[in-house]
């Protein structure tokens, strides 16, 4: 048995490997239920195409009947097994996924590196070619399918050579890869480079040029012939030095529609990322405000996109910071199909060293955004070649939870987490509870010791781990806290950059007034004096100190809780090692941040705790 086979993420109860000859979701559904319920209750799987991706579980005399479309039956089978294994109520009745595309975006490069990857090298690329164990990719497909994920984009949105060749010489390899995921209801997606025609003899990538249009039409035909169920193309254009339509004076609607038309005959979706901003800003410029960028660019284009274009919007207006308000674009694009982009890779949230269960953050996100505002949902992958799949064994909880939230955005983060704990570890009840409590609080703890109160970009610019309060201050990326001896934060009200005006009521007024703005977003929206009195009566500076001291104490307490858990090896040792690093990180954040603000403000801690000079 390979080492990765022993590290089953949440698949502990699914024994053995799914036999290779099973190549349809229906066949897999029959296999999984027969294997799981062997000797006990009987499960009948019945195809009912009308249900599509939905299913119905019906209790029968000696077991259950699962009715569903081809993939729906598979999802029903997995939902039944999950509930049985976790000892939960069986989800009888018809269940359908809320979002049609439930996507994982991998930032894997063909040289084997993973951009912002914290689980080792790529699981399928190495040495500028595909390089993987087919059995492992099938197991990956099984993991994804078991929580309802149905689209997997395998290459980085920053398309580096030779990833361009996924559309030509490497296409047969991509098709072979797609075939490994297909039995689990997972379709491939590819990231493409907007300037790709120019690497193939076309002198321009101008979307209005006929040669470009016909190059893409031919390419789409070739690609969909090789992979007929390809879900679509994912594009990062005019962002962070990537090519795009702006080079030719064309709009993003013109750029996206050209590609969308090329792939429309095959039913593909053209997923166009809205992560576009000026990454060459001068810090002296206090007028340009990066969070405004996407809304300013796309709002005027609402209604101009073809129907198979999907605008993929990061959940917040900046970039996956530990706390951001929901992106105002979700309220501003009534006529454009949108996808929300979440990030499982813990780029700014602890590199899969520090614990950070995302369920509570997503609960807040869906509640603020209103789940109906997007049609699809995507998340940046946290996977890699490490034996345990996700670097930290507990980081698998985020992938698991993403699948369940994408299926049902009303999901309760704690219920989802408890299911993951039960499916992953066979712990005594008390310990199961301890682990769930530990993970449920992990996000709040991380926020306390890193960047509470809506402070953003306090992180080391070189790798996005560890504190550097002024590290981003004089950079080109539009990321400034503008801390001085009197105050910190950016005024984003109508008196400042006006960003808050992009929100509809009641959010606009809520955020605009520091008296009503939630504490955890206060410094995102406002520039405040250190003596500003918060809702709980403490001053701003005291809250900054208190939150950092508290977060660090909480991290230390988490370490003690973790050591009391009888986790199986090697998860136990791995989690302990990472926890030790987390506690070090928390101390570093506490001391660096507190010293930084103490030096500026000259205000002592009211409780006389140690702040270094
Ligand atoms: O935050 C930035 C990351 C980049 C990433 C980019 C994006 C893939 O630091 O590594 O590039 O976001 O989302 O496009």
Coordinates of C-alpha atoms in Angstrom, one line a residue, residues 113-408:
X113 CA 5.4 23.6 -8.5
X114 CA 2.1 24.8 -7.1
X115 CA 1.5 28.5 -6.9
X116 CA 0.5 29.2 -3.2
X117 CA 0.6 25.4 -2.7
X118 CA 1.3 24.1 0.8
X119 CA 0.8 20.4 0.3
X120 CA 4.0 19.6 -1.6
X121 CA 4.5 19.5 -5.3
X122 CA 1.8 19.0 -8.0
X123 CA 0.1 15.6 -7.8
X124 CA -0.1 15.3 -11.6
X125 CA 2.6 17.6 -13.2
X126 CA 6.3 17.2 -12.9
X127 CA 9.2 18.0 -15.3
X128 CA 6.9 19.9 -17.7
X129 CA 4.7 16.9 -18.4
X130 CA 2.0 14.9 -16.8
X131 CA 3.4 12.6 -14.1
X132 CA 1.1 10.8 -11.8
X133 CA -0.1 7.5 -10.3
X134 CA -3.4 6.7 -12.0
X135 CA -4.7 5.0 -8.9
X136 CA -4.1 8.2 -6.9
X137 CA -5.9 10.3 -9.4
X138 CA -8.8 8.0 -9.3
X139 CA -8.8 8.2 -5.5
X140 CA -8.7 12.0 -5.9
X141 CA -11.8 11.8 -8.2
X142 CA -13.5 9.7 -5.6
X143 CA -12.7 12.2 -2.9
X144 CA -14.1 15.0 -5.0
X145 CA -17.2 13.1 -6.1
X146 CA -17.9 12.0 -2.6
X147 CA -18.7 15.6 -1.7
X148 CA -20.3 16.6 -4.9
X149 CA -17.5 18.6 -6.6
X150 CA -18.0 18.3 -10.3
X151 CA -15.4 20.5 -12.1
X152 CA -11.6 20.3 -11.6
X153 CA -9.3 22.9 -13.3
X154 CA -5.9 21.3 -13.4
X155 CA -3.5 24.2 -14.4
X156 CA -2.6 27.5 -12.9
X157 CA -4.5 30.6 -14.0
X158 CA -1.1 32.1 -14.6
X159 CA -0.4 30.0 -17.6
X160 CA 3.3 29.3 -18.0
X161 CA 4.9 27.4 -20.8
X162 CA 4.4 24.6 -21.6
X163 CA 0.9 24.6 -20.2
X164 CA -0.2 26.3 -23.4
X165 CA 0.4 22.9 -25.0
X166 CA -2.5 21.4 -23.0
X167 CA -4.5 22.6 -26.0
X168 CA -2.4 20.8 -28.6
X169 CA 0.5 18.4 -28.1
X170 CA -0.5 17.6 -24.4
X171 CA -4.2 17.3 -25.2
X172 CA -4.2 13.5 -25.4
X173 CA -2.6 13.4 -21.9
X174 CA -5.2 15.9 -20.6
X175 CA -7.9 13.6 -22.1
X176 CA -6.4 10.6 -20.3
X177 CA -6.4 12.5 -17.1
X178 CA -10.0 13.5 -17.6
X179 CA -10.9 9.9 -18.1
X180 CA -9.7 9.0 -14.6
X181 CA -12.0 11.6 -13.0
X182 CA -15.0 11.0 -15.2
X183 CA -16.4 7.9 -13.3
X184 CA -16.8 10.1 -10.2
X185 CA -18.8 12.8 -12.0
X186 CA -15.9 15.2 -12.2
X187 CA -15.2 17.1 -15.4
X188 CA -12.0 18.8 -16.4
X189 CA -11.5 22.5 -17.0
X190 CA -8.4 24.2 -18.4
X191 CA -6.9 27.6 -17.7
X192 CA -5.9 29.3 -21.0
X193 CA -3.6 32.2 -21.9
X194 CA -5.4 35.0 -23.7
X195 CA -2.4 35.6 -26.0
X196 CA -2.2 32.0 -27.0
X197 CA -2.9 32.6 -30.7
X198 CA 0.3 34.6 -30.9
X199 CA 2.3 31.6 -29.9
X200 CA 0.8 29.8 -32.8
X201 CA 1.6 32.0 -35.7
X202 CA -1.3 34.5 -35.4
X203 CA 0.3 38.0 -35.3
X204 CA -2.2 39.4 -32.7
X205 CA -4.6 38.3 -29.9
X206 CA -7.0 41.1 -30.6
X207 CA -10.5 39.6 -29.9
X208 CA -12.1 41.5 -32.7
X209 CA -9.6 40.2 -35.3
X210 CA -11.0 37.4 -37.4
X211 CA -7.8 35.4 -37.5
X212 CA -7.9 35.3 -33.7
X213 CA -11.5 34.3 -33.7
X214 CA -11.0 31.5 -36.1
X215 CA -7.9 30.3 -34.3
X216 CA -10.0 29.9 -31.1
X217 CA -12.8 28.3 -33.0
X218 CA -10.5 25.7 -34.4
X219 CA -8.8 25.2 -31.1
X220 CA -12.1 24.7 -29.3
X221 CA -13.2 22.1 -31.9
X222 CA -10.0 20.2 -31.4
X223 CA -10.1 20.4 -27.6
X224 CA -13.7 19.3 -27.3
X225 CA -13.2 16.5 -29.8
X226 CA -10.6 15.1 -27.4
X227 CA -12.5 15.9 -24.2
X228 CA -16.2 16.1 -25.1
X229 CA -17.3 16.8 -21.6
X230 CA -14.7 19.5 -20.9
X231 CA -16.5 22.0 -18.5
X232 CA -14.8 25.1 -20.1
X233 CA -11.9 27.5 -20.0
X234 CA -10.8 29.6 -17.1
X235 CA -9.1 32.9 -17.9
X236 CA -7.1 35.4 -15.9
X237 CA -6.7 38.4 -18.2
X238 CA -5.2 41.9 -17.8
X239 CA -4.4 41.0 -14.3
X240 CA -0.9 40.9 -12.6
X241 CA 0.9 41.2 -16.0
X242 CA -1.2 38.6 -17.7
X243 CA -2.2 39.4 -21.3
X244 CA -5.8 40.5 -22.0
X245 CA -8.1 42.5 -24.2
X246 CA -7.0 45.8 -22.8
X247 CA -3.7 45.5 -24.8
X248 CA -5.9 46.0 -27.9
X249 CA -8.1 48.6 -26.5
X250 CA -10.9 46.1 -26.2
X251 CA -13.2 45.7 -23.2
X252 CA -13.4 42.6 -21.1
X253 CA -16.8 41.8 -22.5
X254 CA -15.3 41.8 -26.0
X255 CA -12.5 39.6 -24.9
X256 CA -14.7 37.1 -22.9
X257 CA -17.4 37.0 -25.6
X258 CA -15.0 36.1 -28.3
X259 CA -13.8 33.1 -26.4
X260 CA -17.3 32.2 -25.2
X261 CA -18.5 32.1 -28.8
X262 CA -15.7 29.7 -29.8
X263 CA -16.7 27.3 -27.1
X264 CA -20.5 27.7 -27.1
X265 CA -21.1 25.0 -29.7
X266 CA -19.8 22.5 -27.2
X267 CA -21.7 23.7 -24.2
X268 CA -18.6 25.0 -22.5
X269 CA -18.5 27.8 -19.9
X270 CA -16.0 30.6 -20.3
X271 CA -15.0 31.5 -16.7
X272 CA -13.5 35.0 -16.6
X273 CA -11.9 36.1 -13.4
X274 CA -12.7 39.5 -12.1
X275 CA -9.5 39.8 -10.1
X276 CA -8.3 42.8 -12.0
X277 CA -6.6 45.8 -10.5
X278 CA -3.6 48.1 -10.9
X279 CA -0.7 46.1 -9.5
X280 CA 1.7 49.0 -10.3
X281 CA 0.3 51.6 -7.9
X282 CA 2.5 54.3 -6.5
X283 CA 2.0 54.3 -2.7
X284 CA 2.0 58.1 -2.8
X285 CA -1.2 57.9 -4.7
X286 CA -4.0 58.1 -2.2
X287 CA -6.8 58.4 -4.7
X288 CA -6.6 55.0 -6.4
X289 CA -8.1 52.4 -4.0
X290 CA -7.6 48.8 -5.0
X291 CA -10.8 47.4 -3.5
X292 CA -12.7 49.7 -5.9
X293 CA -11.1 48.2 -9.0
X294 CA -13.3 45.3 -9.9
X295 CA -16.6 47.1 -9.5
X296 CA -15.4 50.1 -11.4
X297 CA -14.3 47.9 -14.3
X298 CA -17.2 45.4 -14.5
X299 CA -20.3 47.2 -13.3
X300 CA -20.5 49.3 -16.6
X301 CA -20.3 46.0 -18.5
X302 CA -23.2 44.3 -16.8
X303 CA -25.5 43.0 -19.6
X304 CA -22.7 43.0 -22.1
X305 CA -21.5 39.4 -21.6
X306 CA -22.7 36.4 -23.5
X307 CA -24.8 33.9 -21.6
X308 CA -22.0 31.2 -21.3
X309 CA -19.6 33.7 -19.8
X310 CA -19.2 33.3 -16.0
X311 CA -17.6 36.2 -14.1
X312 CA -15.7 34.6 -11.3
X313 CA -15.4 37.0 -8.3
X314 CA -13.2 36.6 -5.3
X315 CA -15.3 36.7 -2.1
X316 CA -13.8 40.0 -1.0
X317 CA -12.6 43.0 -2.9
X318 CA -8.9 42.6 -2.0
X319 CA -7.4 39.2 -2.1
X320 CA -8.3 36.4 0.3
X321 CA -7.3 38.4 3.4
X322 CA -8.2 37.0 6.8
X323 CA -11.2 39.4 6.9
X324 CA -12.7 41.3 4.1
X325 CA -16.3 42.6 3.5
X326 CA -18.1 40.7 0.8
X327 CA -17.2 42.0 -2.7
X328 CA -19.7 44.7 -3.9
X329 CA -19.7 43.2 -7.3
X330 CA -22.0 40.5 -6.1
X331 CA -24.7 43.3 -5.7
X332 CA -23.8 45.1 -8.9
X333 CA -24.1 42.5 -11.8
X334 CA -27.7 41.5 -12.0
X335 CA -27.5 40.5 -15.6
X336 CA -24.2 38.6 -15.5
X337 CA -23.9 34.9 -14.4
X338 CA -21.3 34.9 -11.7
X339 CA -19.2 32.5 -9.7
X340 CA -17.9 33.2 -6.2
X341 CA -14.2 32.3 -5.7
X342 CA -13.1 31.0 -2.4
X343 CA -9.6 29.9 -1.4
X344 CA -8.8 26.6 0.2
X345 CA -5.1 27.1 -0.2
X346 CA -4.2 28.9 3.0
X347 CA -2.2 31.6 1.3
X348 CA -3.0 34.4 3.9
X349 CA -4.5 32.1 6.5
X350 CA -1.6 30.1 7.8
X351 CA -0.1 28.0 4.9
X352 CA -1.8 24.8 6.2
X353 CA 0.5 25.0 9.2
X354 CA -1.8 27.1 11.3
X355 CA -5.3 25.7 11.9
X356 CA -7.9 27.5 10.0
X357 CA -11.3 25.8 9.4
X358 CA -13.1 28.0 6.8
X359 CA -16.7 26.9 7.4
X360 CA -17.6 29.8 9.7
X361 CA -16.1 32.3 7.2
X362 CA -18.2 30.8 4.4
X363 CA -21.4 30.9 6.5
X364 CA -20.9 34.7 7.0
X365 CA -20.1 35.1 3.3
X366 CA -23.2 33.4 2.0
X367 CA -25.3 35.2 4.6
X368 CA -23.9 38.6 3.6
X369 CA -23.9 38.0 -0.2
X370 CA -27.2 36.2 -0.4
X371 CA -26.6 32.8 -2.0
X372 CA -28.8 33.6 -5.1
X373 CA -26.4 36.2 -6.4
X374 CA -24.1 33.7 -7.8
X375 CA -24.8 30.7 -10.0
X376 CA -21.6 28.8 -9.6
X377 CA -18.9 28.4 -7.0
X378 CA -15.2 27.8 -7.2
X379 CA -12.4 27.4 -4.7
X380 CA -8.6 27.5 -5.1
X381 CA -7.2 24.0 -4.3
X382 CA -5.3 23.1 -1.2
X383 CA -4.1 19.8 -2.6
X384 CA -0.6 18.5 -3.4
X385 CA 1.5 15.4 -3.7
X386 CA 2.1 15.1 0.1
X387 CA 0.9 11.8 1.4
X388 CA -1.9 13.3 3.4
X389 CA -3.2 15.2 0.4
X390 CA -3.6 18.7 2.0
X391 CA -0.3 19.3 3.9
X392 CA -2.0 19.5 7.3
X393 CA -4.3 16.5 7.7
X394 CA -7.0 18.8 9.2
X395 CA -6.9 21.0 6.1
X396 CA -8.8 18.3 4.3
X397 CA -11.8 19.5 6.4
X398 CA -11.8 22.6 4.2
X399 CA -12.0 20.7 0.9
X400 CA -14.7 18.5 2.4
X401 CA -16.7 21.4 3.6
X402 CA -16.4 23.3 0.3
X403 CA -18.1 20.4 -1.4
X404 CA -20.9 20.4 1.1
X405 CA -21.4 24.2 1.0
X406 CA -21.3 24.2 -2.8
X407 CA -24.1 21.6 -2.7
X408 CA -26.0 23.5 -0.1

